[in-house]
Amino acid sequence: MKYRHIVIIVTAAALSGSLRAGAWEHHPLITRHVVDTIPHISNADPVQAVSLQEFLLQEESGIADLLAREEAWARANLAWYAPRPDVLAFQPTGNPNDICHRFFRAIRVNPSIKTPLYVTHLAGQESGGANILPPSAVSILRSTPMLEAFVFEELVPGDWVHPVDIVSGASNEPDYGMDVGLFSDNGTAIGRIFGFGVQPFGNPNLDYGSQAPFHMGFYHESWIIYLFAGFLKQSYLEYRIHLFKALSEYAFSKGQDYWGWRFMGWGLHYIADMSMPYHTTVLPQYSTLRMLWINLLDMLGLSKYKNNAVQLVSNRHMALELFQGFTMAEACRNNNLSDPVIATLRRDRQTPVYTDDLPRTALAKASYDLSARMDKAVETYMPPHFVRNPAVELANCPNRFNIVEMVCAEHGEAVIASLVQLQAQALDLFSTYGRSYALNILENR
Ligand SMILES: [Zn+2]
């Protein structure tokens, strides 16, 4: 038991550290380039914005049936699924005052989330004239420079909005606090009633840390890791992916297209997270034997190796996100369609037919398989102080926002290009499986 306990500590600490900044930065930019090149979406007509409250009131009994079917599906198909307590089931009462709250509790998201009507633009690219919502009107998490990279133009019910705008903006919303504070040890009232139990991995004390099991999934580690750390399988990524797909399909089937597109965007967030190698791999570049070995040393009192591994993977994860966020925002601002990431996201391709296990079996596997190369590149080319010094906490380095300039000064444009190329390889996975997910929703219309 002691051995198992130590493995848990290592991996939990590793994950908590690696989760501070979410997954990919700027989901709206990533998603926009994919959905903008799916003709079913880019050629679709604008739709009128509808508030969540109005949508739920119009569809209350149908949503109740749908969520009951979803619960049955999750219990039957997800091995580690913690059943939703029956008391949280969505009951059609007709009460407009608490209908959003009842819905949030039934799908077990943080009921404090904001769901305003708005369109997301990169700062500086707003259309002008519209009321601008502050970040606190869309996100319940504290504002960050990455969130401030966007402006949120308010819509009112009945405003016309294009599906590309709805889906791309919505694809950032799961990082606005939806999955924060849901476990029993997160110190929240909802955590005590939601039935998810103790947080299986990730650090419950961090701002973003408690969303880890909803945004990360470790499906392809060695069996022996699971033997000692079975909790690593307790991911709710597939739960969210399936739930939001079902809600999207339901909304479209009732002619509620605004919410069909918006739920599609929520689901695509989790598909994109799965393409991020640090979200599918516990310790990239570590063999199973090496992982077990540093645990053994830790057991013997030599914790240095474990702690170093944890800190380094955390810093590298964050370095990659920062680099990706800045390079992608720059390419999007310049509308540089030949940028490898943008070109990859927009490239037409054969997409596999979507099945419910496709994200796990194909997408997460490909992402996992890319993790060692990605980690090696980050280790080699990102500033050594950031990614090779375990005494450094990157989140505390003010100059981390200059990471692109630092890499360029040290290694030149060719290395920048090679790192962007590697990111394109990972995001190519999102382009493939995100298309597959979206097209399957639309085919079922
Ligand atoms: Zn995420």
GROMACS .gro file of C-alpha atoms and ligand atoms in nm:
model
  446
    1MET     CA    1   0.000   0.000   0.000
    2LYS     CA    2   0.282   0.231   0.079
    3TYR     CA    3   0.423   0.182  -0.270
    4ARG     CA    4   0.089   0.263  -0.428
    5HIS     CA    5   0.059   0.567  -0.210
    6ILE     CA    6   0.389   0.702  -0.329
    7VAL     CA    7   0.306   0.649  -0.693
    8ILE     CA    8  -0.010   0.845  -0.630
    9ILE     CA    9   0.180   1.132  -0.476
   10VAL     CA   10   0.425   1.148  -0.764
   11THR     CA   11   0.167   1.147  -1.036
   12ALA     CA   12  -0.079   1.369  -0.857
   13ALA     CA   13   0.191   1.626  -0.796
   14ALA     CA   14   0.310   1.596  -1.154
   15LEU     CA   15  -0.036   1.662  -1.284
   16SER     CA   16  -0.115   1.942  -1.052
   17GLY     CA   17   0.193   2.124  -1.163
   18SER     CA   18   0.126   2.067  -1.527
   19LEU     CA   19  -0.225   2.207  -1.520
   20ARG     CA   20  -0.180   2.568  -1.425
   21ALA     CA   21  -0.244   2.716  -1.763
   22GLY     CA   22  -0.507   2.486  -1.912
   23ALA     CA   23  -0.418   2.306  -2.234
   24TRP     CA   24  -0.376   2.479  -2.566
   25GLU     CA   25  -0.402   2.851  -2.545
   26HIS     CA   26  -0.660   3.037  -2.747
   27HIS     CA   27  -0.915   2.770  -2.829
   28PRO     CA   28  -1.127   3.026  -3.016
   29LEU     CA   29  -0.849   3.076  -3.271
   30ILE     CA   30  -0.779   2.705  -3.305
   31THR     CA   31  -1.144   2.611  -3.338
   32ARG     CA   32  -1.227   2.896  -3.576
   33HIS     CA   33  -0.981   2.776  -3.839
   34VAL     CA   34  -1.124   2.425  -3.825
   35VAL     CA   35  -1.494   2.509  -3.835
   36ASP     CA   36  -1.438   2.787  -4.089
   37THR     CA   37  -1.319   2.519  -4.332
   38ILE     CA   38  -1.609   2.276  -4.272
   39PRO     CA   39  -1.854   2.383  -4.545
   40HIS     CA   40  -2.154   2.261  -4.344
   41ILE     CA   41  -2.064   2.523  -4.085
   42SER     CA   42  -1.904   2.806  -4.282
   43ASN     CA   43  -2.191   2.802  -4.534
   44ALA     CA   44  -2.460   2.772  -4.270
   45ASP     CA   45  -2.696   3.063  -4.215
   46PRO     CA   46  -2.666   3.295  -3.918
   47VAL     CA   47  -2.901   3.211  -3.634
   48GLN     CA   48  -3.065   3.419  -3.364
   49ALA     CA   49  -2.908   3.416  -3.020
   50VAL     CA   50  -3.122   3.261  -2.747
   51SER     CA   51  -3.048   3.280  -2.375
   52LEU     CA   52  -2.980   2.953  -2.196
   53GLN     CA   53  -3.279   3.016  -1.973
   54GLU     CA   54  -3.511   3.057  -2.269
   55PHE     CA   55  -3.373   2.749  -2.442
   56LEU     CA   56  -3.419   2.536  -2.131
   57LEU     CA   57  -3.770   2.665  -2.066
   58GLN     CA   58  -3.873   2.575  -2.419
   59GLU     CA   59  -3.716   2.230  -2.403
   60GLU     CA   60  -3.750   2.140  -2.038
   61SER     CA   61  -3.913   1.797  -2.059
   62GLY     CA   62  -3.706   1.690  -2.360
   63ILE     CA   63  -3.385   1.789  -2.181
   64ALA     CA   64  -3.495   1.588  -1.877
   65ASP     CA   65  -3.536   1.276  -2.094
   66LEU     CA   66  -3.210   1.339  -2.274
   67LEU     CA   67  -3.011   1.379  -1.951
   68ALA     CA   68  -3.163   1.059  -1.814
   69ARG     CA   69  -3.045   0.877  -2.127
   70GLU     CA   70  -2.700   1.036  -2.094
   71GLU     CA   71  -2.669   0.921  -1.736
   72ALA     CA   72  -2.759   0.567  -1.838
   73TRP     CA   73  -2.503   0.580  -2.118
   74ALA     CA   74  -2.226   0.703  -1.888
   75ARG     CA   75  -2.298   0.438  -1.625
   76ALA     CA   76  -2.297   0.165  -1.888
   77ASN     CA   77  -1.995   0.278  -2.088
   78LEU     CA   78  -1.744   0.461  -1.869
   79ALA     CA   79  -1.554   0.222  -1.647
   80TRP     CA   80  -1.461   0.475  -1.378
   81TYR     CA   81  -1.774   0.685  -1.393
   82ALA     CA   82  -1.907   0.811  -1.060
   83PRO     CA   83  -2.287   0.803  -1.105
   84ARG     CA   84  -2.475   1.130  -1.075
   85PRO     CA   85  -2.673   1.123  -0.751
   86ASP     CA   86  -3.042   1.080  -0.832
   87VAL     CA   87  -3.130   1.391  -0.633
   88LEU     CA   88  -2.948   1.599  -0.896
   89ALA     CA   89  -3.152   1.463  -1.188
   90PHE     CA   90  -3.309   1.739  -1.400
   91GLN     CA   91  -3.676   1.770  -1.304
   92PRO     CA   92  -3.908   1.969  -1.528
   93THR     CA   93  -4.080   2.197  -1.281
   94GLY     CA   94  -4.149   2.491  -1.509
   95ASN     CA   95  -3.980   2.730  -1.267
   96PRO     CA   96  -3.787   2.986  -1.476
   97ASN     CA   97  -3.603   3.128  -1.177
   98ASP     CA   98  -3.385   2.828  -1.105
   99ILE     CA   99  -3.390   2.646  -1.439
  100CYS     CA  100  -3.027   2.721  -1.530
  101HIS     CA  101  -2.916   2.623  -1.182
  102ARG     CA  102  -3.108   2.294  -1.203
  103PHE     CA  103  -2.950   2.225  -1.541
  104PHE     CA  104  -2.596   2.299  -1.420
  105ARG     CA  105  -2.640   2.071  -1.122
  106ALA     CA  106  -2.780   1.793  -1.341
  107ILE     CA  107  -2.482   1.806  -1.578
  108ARG     CA  108  -2.253   1.862  -1.281
  109VAL     CA  109  -2.074   2.177  -1.393
  110ASN     CA  110  -1.989   2.461  -1.160
  111PRO     CA  111  -2.327   2.636  -1.121
  112SER     CA  112  -2.159   2.976  -1.089
  113ILE     CA  113  -2.054   2.976  -1.455
  114LYS     CA  114  -2.158   3.259  -1.681
  115THR     CA  115  -2.334   3.191  -2.008
  116PRO     CA  116  -2.385   3.535  -2.157
  117LEU     CA  117  -2.456   3.588  -2.525
  118TYR     CA  118  -2.149   3.727  -2.696
  119VAL     CA  119  -1.897   3.697  -2.978
  120THR     CA  120  -1.524   3.649  -2.912
  121HIS     CA  121  -1.259   3.844  -3.106
  122LEU     CA  122  -0.886   3.883  -3.068
  123ALA     CA  123  -0.818   4.217  -2.901
  124GLY     CA  124  -0.783   4.475  -3.175
  125GLN     CA  125  -1.007   4.286  -3.415
  126GLU     CA  126  -1.341   4.374  -3.261
  127SER     CA  127  -1.604   4.502  -3.498
  128GLY     CA  128  -1.667   4.815  -3.293
  129GLY     CA  129  -1.990   4.962  -3.170
  130ALA     CA  130  -2.096   4.669  -2.955
  131ASN     CA  131  -2.093   4.666  -2.578
  132ILE     CA  132  -1.775   4.496  -2.454
  133LEU     CA  133  -1.811   4.251  -2.167
  134PRO     CA  134  -1.531   4.238  -1.909
  135PRO     CA  135  -1.357   3.898  -1.866
  136SER     CA  136  -1.541   3.859  -1.534
  137ALA     CA  137  -1.869   3.849  -1.725
  138VAL     CA  138  -1.766   3.533  -1.913
  139SER     CA  139  -1.523   3.357  -1.676
  140ILE     CA  140  -1.543   3.280  -1.306
  141LEU     CA  141  -1.165   3.239  -1.287
  142ARG     CA  142  -0.934   3.527  -1.223
  143SER     CA  143  -0.835   3.708  -1.537
  144THR     CA  144  -0.506   3.620  -1.705
  145PRO     CA  145  -0.305   3.781  -1.986
  146MET     CA  146  -0.424   3.503  -2.214
  147LEU     CA  147  -0.790   3.577  -2.138
  148GLU     CA  148  -0.724   3.947  -2.188
  149ALA     CA  149  -0.604   3.869  -2.539
  150PHE     CA  150  -0.972   3.860  -2.633
  151VAL     CA  151  -1.261   4.100  -2.638
  152PHE     CA  152  -1.615   3.981  -2.579
  153GLU     CA  153  -1.882   4.168  -2.776
  154GLU     CA  154  -2.217   4.137  -2.608
  155LEU     CA  155  -2.522   4.011  -2.796
  156VAL     CA  156  -2.882   4.041  -2.691
  157PRO     CA  157  -3.143   3.770  -2.751
  158GLY     CA  158  -3.259   3.780  -3.108
  159ASP     CA  159  -2.931   3.915  -3.248
  160TRP     CA  160  -2.812   3.731  -3.556
  161VAL     CA  161  -2.481   3.549  -3.520
  162HIS     CA  162  -2.290   3.318  -3.750
  163PRO     CA  163  -2.230   2.954  -3.645
  164VAL     CA  164  -1.853   2.993  -3.694
  165ASP     CA  165  -1.856   3.269  -3.432
  166ILE     CA  166  -2.073   3.072  -3.192
  167VAL     CA  167  -1.870   2.750  -3.209
  168SER     CA  168  -1.528   2.913  -3.190
  169GLY     CA  169  -1.616   3.139  -2.896
  170ALA     CA  170  -1.789   2.857  -2.708
  171SER     CA  171  -1.484   2.635  -2.745
  172ASN     CA  172  -1.306   2.839  -2.476
  173GLU     CA  173  -1.588   2.821  -2.223
  174PRO     CA  174  -1.488   2.494  -2.053
  175ASP     CA  175  -1.172   2.680  -1.943
  176TYR     CA  176  -1.379   2.956  -1.779
  177GLY     CA  177  -1.444   2.759  -1.461
  178MET     CA  178  -1.703   2.506  -1.572
  179ASP     CA  179  -1.511   2.211  -1.427
  180VAL     CA  180  -1.355   2.381  -1.127
  181GLY     CA  181  -1.439   2.282  -0.770
  182LEU     CA  182  -1.644   1.972  -0.847
  183PHE     CA  183  -1.475   1.718  -0.618
  184SER     CA  184  -1.554   1.647  -0.255
  185ASP     CA  185  -1.214   1.771  -0.135
  186ASN     CA  186  -1.220   2.100  -0.329
  187GLY     CA  187  -1.368   2.291  -0.036
  188THR     CA  188  -1.688   2.377  -0.225
  189ALA     CA  189  -2.051   2.309  -0.140
  190ILE     CA  190  -2.116   2.154  -0.481
  191GLY     CA  191  -1.814   1.927  -0.445
  192ARG     CA  192  -1.978   1.766  -0.146
  193ILE     CA  193  -2.301   1.684  -0.331
  194PHE     CA  194  -2.193   1.614  -0.690
  195GLY     CA  195  -2.084   1.257  -0.621
  196PHE     CA  196  -1.748   1.268  -0.800
  197GLY     CA  197  -1.570   1.179  -0.476
  198VAL     CA  198  -1.215   1.279  -0.394
  199GLN     CA  199  -1.021   1.437  -0.680
  200PRO     CA  200  -0.830   1.151  -0.842
  201PHE     CA  201  -0.540   1.363  -0.970
  202GLY     CA  202  -0.439   1.726  -1.001
  203ASN     CA  203  -0.389   1.953  -0.705
  204PRO     CA  204  -0.724   2.053  -0.551
  205ASN     CA  205  -0.575   2.375  -0.411
  206LEU     CA  206  -0.485   2.538  -0.741
  207ASP     CA  207  -0.708   2.777  -0.928
  208TYR     CA  208  -0.723   2.557  -1.238
  209GLY     CA  209  -0.596   2.238  -1.076
  210SER     CA  210  -0.930   2.085  -0.992
  211GLN     CA  211  -1.043   2.074  -1.355
  212ALA     CA  212  -0.760   1.834  -1.444
  213PRO     CA  213  -0.964   1.511  -1.447
  214PHE     CA  214  -1.214   1.670  -1.689
  215HIS     CA  215  -0.953   1.799  -1.933
  216MET     CA  216  -0.685   1.531  -1.921
  217GLY     CA  217  -0.702   1.160  -1.990
  218PHE     CA  218  -0.426   0.904  -1.950
  219TYR     CA  219  -0.542   0.606  -2.150
  220HIS     CA  220  -0.220   0.472  -2.293
  221GLU     CA  221   0.026   0.436  -2.005
  222SER     CA  222   0.169   0.094  -1.924
  223TRP     CA  223  -0.058  -0.148  -1.739
  224ILE     CA  224   0.184  -0.154  -1.449
  225ILE     CA  225   0.137   0.219  -1.391
  226TYR     CA  226  -0.239   0.161  -1.369
  227LEU     CA  227  -0.179  -0.132  -1.138
  228PHE     CA  228  -0.018   0.098  -0.888
  229ALA     CA  229  -0.211   0.411  -0.974
  230GLY     CA  230  -0.554   0.308  -1.102
  231PHE     CA  231  -0.686   0.653  -1.017
  232LEU     CA  232  -0.514   0.780  -1.332
  233LYS     CA  233  -0.799   0.623  -1.527
  234GLN     CA  234  -1.056   0.836  -1.347
  235SER     CA  235  -1.092   1.090  -1.623
  236TYR     CA  236  -1.418   1.260  -1.717
  237LEU     CA  237  -1.304   1.379  -2.059
  238GLU     CA  238  -1.517   1.122  -2.239
  239TYR     CA  239  -1.815   1.207  -2.018
  240ARG     CA  240  -1.801   1.571  -2.123
  241ILE     CA  241  -1.736   1.490  -2.490
  242HIS     CA  242  -2.041   1.263  -2.505
  243LEU     CA  243  -2.267   1.487  -2.298
  244PHE     CA  244  -2.210   1.800  -2.503
  245LYS     CA  245  -2.242   1.608  -2.829
  246ALA     CA  246  -2.577   1.473  -2.714
  247LEU     CA  247  -2.695   1.818  -2.606
  248SER     CA  248  -2.585   1.967  -2.937
  249GLU     CA  249  -2.767   1.698  -3.135
  250TYR     CA  250  -3.076   1.740  -2.922
  251ALA     CA  251  -3.081   2.117  -2.973
  252PHE     CA  252  -3.044   2.081  -3.351
  253SER     CA  253  -3.320   1.818  -3.359
  254LYS     CA  254  -3.556   2.072  -3.203
  255GLY     CA  255  -3.459   2.357  -3.432
  256GLN     CA  256  -3.271   2.527  -3.147
  257ASP     CA  257  -2.970   2.588  -3.366
  258TYR     CA  258  -2.804   2.853  -3.149
  259TRP     CA  259  -2.758   2.606  -2.866
  260GLY     CA  260  -2.676   2.327  -3.110
  261TRP     CA  261  -2.373   2.527  -3.221
  262ARG     CA  262  -2.282   2.641  -2.872
  263PHE     CA  263  -2.283   2.291  -2.722
  264MET     CA  264  -2.079   2.174  -3.020
  265GLY     CA  265  -1.817   2.433  -2.924
  266TRP     CA  266  -1.813   2.308  -2.565
  267GLY     CA  267  -1.752   1.953  -2.684
  268LEU     CA  268  -1.479   2.059  -2.926
  269HIS     CA  269  -1.284   2.208  -2.636
  270TYR     CA  270  -1.232   1.864  -2.485
  271ILE     CA  271  -1.139   1.712  -2.822
  272ALA     CA  272  -0.872   1.984  -2.859
  273ASP     CA  273  -0.741   1.922  -2.508
  274MET     CA  274  -0.692   1.559  -2.598
  275SER     CA  275  -0.462   1.654  -2.883
  276MET     CA  276  -0.224   1.821  -2.635
  277PRO     CA  277   0.048   1.564  -2.554
  278TYR     CA  278   0.091   1.688  -2.197
  279HIS     CA  279  -0.279   1.611  -2.142
  280THR     CA  280  -0.254   1.246  -2.242
  281THR     CA  281   0.087   1.157  -2.097
  282VAL     CA  282   0.183   1.150  -1.730
  283LEU     CA  283   0.559   1.207  -1.766
  284PRO     CA  284   0.673   1.243  -2.129
  285GLN     CA  285   1.012   1.087  -2.214
  286TYR     CA  286   0.996   0.873  -1.902
  287SER     CA  287   0.990   0.498  -1.958
  288THR     CA  288   0.767   0.293  -1.730
  289LEU     CA  289   1.075   0.156  -1.561
  290ARG     CA  290   1.213   0.503  -1.500
  291MET     CA  291   0.884   0.620  -1.351
  292LEU     CA  292   0.877   0.324  -1.118
  293TRP     CA  293   1.246   0.377  -1.036
  294ILE     CA  294   1.208   0.740  -0.924
  295ASN     CA  295   0.916   0.627  -0.710
  296LEU     CA  296   1.129   0.361  -0.554
  297LEU     CA  297   1.405   0.612  -0.481
  298ASP     CA  298   1.144   0.841  -0.332
  299MET     CA  299   1.028   0.559  -0.106
  300LEU     CA  300   1.385   0.521   0.008
  301GLY     CA  301   1.402   0.887   0.098
  302LEU     CA  302   1.566   1.016  -0.221
  303SER     CA  303   1.284   1.246  -0.327
  304LYS     CA  304   1.499   1.474  -0.537
  305TYR     CA  305   1.450   1.278  -0.861
  306LYS     CA  306   1.075   1.264  -0.823
  307ASN     CA  307   1.044   1.631  -0.734
  308ASN     CA  308   1.266   1.733  -1.025
  309ALA     CA  309   1.060   1.533  -1.273
  310VAL     CA  310   0.740   1.689  -1.143
  311GLN     CA  311   0.869   2.045  -1.164
  312LEU     CA  312   1.023   2.002  -1.507
  313VAL     CA  313   0.714   1.853  -1.670
  314SER     CA  314   0.512   2.133  -1.519
  315ASN     CA  315   0.742   2.402  -1.655
  316ARG     CA  316   0.767   2.242  -1.999
  317HIS     CA  317   0.391   2.213  -2.027
  318MET     CA  318   0.355   2.579  -1.944
  319ALA     CA  319   0.641   2.683  -2.176
  320LEU     CA  320   0.478   2.504  -2.467
  321GLU     CA  321   0.142   2.670  -2.400
  322LEU     CA  322   0.295   3.013  -2.378
  323PHE     CA  323   0.493   2.966  -2.696
  324GLN     CA  324   0.192   2.827  -2.881
  325GLY     CA  325  -0.037   3.102  -2.756
  326PHE     CA  326   0.192   3.383  -2.866
  327THR     CA  327   0.291   3.239  -3.204
  328MET     CA  328  -0.066   3.151  -3.291
  329ALA     CA  329  -0.211   3.487  -3.187
  330GLU     CA  330   0.055   3.661  -3.395
  331ALA     CA  331  -0.017   3.447  -3.702
  332CYS     CA  332  -0.391   3.508  -3.660
  333ARG     CA  333  -0.348   3.883  -3.619
  334ASN     CA  334  -0.154   3.887  -3.945
  335ASN     CA  335  -0.404   3.652  -4.104
  336ASN     CA  336  -0.105   3.443  -4.209
  337LEU     CA  337  -0.275   3.149  -4.376
  338SER     CA  338   0.060   2.995  -4.464
  339ASP     CA  339   0.155   2.966  -4.098
  340PRO     CA  340   0.198   2.589  -4.049
  341VAL     CA  341  -0.047   2.572  -3.758
  342ILE     CA  342  -0.316   2.768  -3.938
  343ALA     CA  343  -0.257   2.583  -4.265
  344THR     CA  344  -0.285   2.251  -4.083
  345LEU     CA  345  -0.601   2.345  -3.901
  346ARG     CA  346  -0.762   2.458  -4.227
  347ARG     CA  347  -0.642   2.172  -4.447
  348ASP     CA  348  -0.914   1.962  -4.604
  349ARG     CA  349  -0.876   1.595  -4.520
  350GLN     CA  350  -1.035   1.257  -4.498
  351THR     CA  351  -1.193   1.232  -4.156
  352PRO     CA  352  -1.255   0.905  -3.979
  353VAL     CA  353  -1.614   0.816  -3.904
  354TYR     CA  354  -1.683   0.925  -3.548
  355THR     CA  355  -1.751   0.665  -3.281
  356ASP     CA  356  -1.775   0.724  -2.907
  357ASP     CA  357  -1.442   0.554  -2.840
  358LEU     CA  358  -1.255   0.726  -3.123
  359PRO     CA  359  -1.119   1.012  -2.906
  360ARG     CA  360  -0.965   0.765  -2.663
  361THR     CA  361  -0.846   0.495  -2.900
  362ALA     CA  362  -0.718   0.712  -3.184
  363LEU     CA  363  -0.679   1.077  -3.081
  364ALA     CA  364  -0.539   1.027  -2.731
  365LYS     CA  365  -0.308   0.752  -2.860
  366ALA     CA  366  -0.165   0.972  -3.134
  367SER     CA  367  -0.121   1.257  -2.887
  368TYR     CA  368   0.050   1.024  -2.640
  369ASP     CA  369   0.277   0.895  -2.917
  370LEU     CA  370   0.385   1.252  -2.994
  371SER     CA  371   0.466   1.342  -2.634
  372ALA     CA  372   0.830   1.229  -2.620
  373ARG     CA  373   0.926   1.422  -2.935
  374MET     CA  374   0.739   1.727  -2.818
  375ASP     CA  375   0.896   1.717  -2.474
  376LYS     CA  376   1.241   1.665  -2.623
  377ALA     CA  377   1.201   1.970  -2.847
  378VAL     CA  378   1.080   2.182  -2.557
  379GLU     CA  379   1.371   2.061  -2.345
  380THR     CA  380   1.621   2.134  -2.620
  381TYR     CA  381   1.508   2.471  -2.751
  382MET     CA  382   1.309   2.656  -2.489
  383PRO     CA  383   1.515   2.874  -2.250
  384PRO     CA  384   1.713   2.635  -2.025
  385HIS     CA  385   1.623   2.838  -1.719
  386PHE     CA  386   1.256   2.766  -1.794
  387VAL     CA  387   1.267   2.399  -1.889
  388ARG     CA  388   1.582   2.239  -1.750
  389ASN     CA  389   1.617   2.390  -1.407
  390PRO     CA  390   1.394   2.213  -1.155
  391ALA     CA  391   1.462   2.486  -0.899
  392VAL     CA  392   1.261   2.728  -1.114
  393GLU     CA  393   0.886   2.770  -1.102
  394LEU     CA  394   0.801   2.907  -1.444
  395ALA     CA  395   0.476   3.059  -1.322
  396ASN     CA  396   0.686   3.293  -1.109
  397CYS     CA  397   0.913   3.411  -1.392
  398PRO     CA  398   0.795   3.752  -1.518
  399ASN     CA  399   0.999   3.712  -1.837
  400ARG     CA  400   0.806   3.400  -1.938
  401PHE     CA  401   0.591   3.622  -2.159
  402ASN     CA  402   0.902   3.689  -2.371
  403ILE     CA  403   0.954   3.322  -2.442
  404VAL     CA  404   0.926   3.349  -2.820
  405GLU     CA  405   1.180   3.633  -2.838
  406MET     CA  406   1.415   3.441  -2.607
  407VAL     CA  407   1.405   3.128  -2.822
  408CYS     CA  408   1.459   3.339  -3.132
  409ALA     CA  409   1.756   3.523  -2.983
  410GLU     CA  410   1.919   3.198  -2.875
  411HIS     CA  411   1.842   2.969  -3.168
  412GLY     CA  412   1.712   3.182  -3.454
  413GLU     CA  413   1.410   3.175  -3.680
  414ALA     CA  414   1.472   2.821  -3.805
  415VAL     CA  415   1.415   2.677  -3.459
  416ILE     CA  416   1.104   2.889  -3.412
  417ALA     CA  417   0.979   2.743  -3.737
  418SER     CA  418   1.056   2.388  -3.628
  419LEU     CA  419   0.873   2.434  -3.298
  420VAL     CA  420   0.572   2.579  -3.477
  421GLN     CA  421   0.585   2.279  -3.710
  422LEU     CA  422   0.574   2.041  -3.416
  423GLN     CA  423   0.275   2.223  -3.271
  424ALA     CA  424   0.111   2.192  -3.608
  425GLN     CA  425   0.156   1.816  -3.587
  426ALA     CA  426  -0.029   1.799  -3.256
  427LEU     CA  427  -0.302   2.036  -3.368
  428ASP     CA  428  -0.338   1.838  -3.688
  429LEU     CA  429  -0.490   1.573  -3.462
  430PHE     CA  430  -0.750   1.819  -3.343
  431SER     CA  431  -0.826   1.919  -3.699
  432THR     CA  432  -0.890   1.556  -3.792
  433TYR     CA  433  -1.089   1.444  -3.489
  434GLY     CA  434  -1.259   1.778  -3.429
  435ARG     CA  435  -1.396   1.761  -3.785
  436SER     CA  436  -1.504   1.406  -3.727
  437TYR     CA  437  -1.691   1.508  -3.409
  438ALA     CA  438  -1.859   1.812  -3.565
  439LEU     CA  439  -1.957   1.630  -3.883
  440ASN     CA  440  -2.109   1.346  -3.686
  441ILE     CA  441  -2.327   1.592  -3.495
  442LEU     CA  442  -2.437   1.752  -3.821
  443GLU     CA  443  -2.502   1.418  -3.992
  444ASN     CA  444  -2.739   1.327  -3.712
  445ARG     CA  445  -2.945   1.642  -3.766
  446ZN      ZN  446  -0.926   2.256  -2.114
   0.00000   0.00000   0.00000
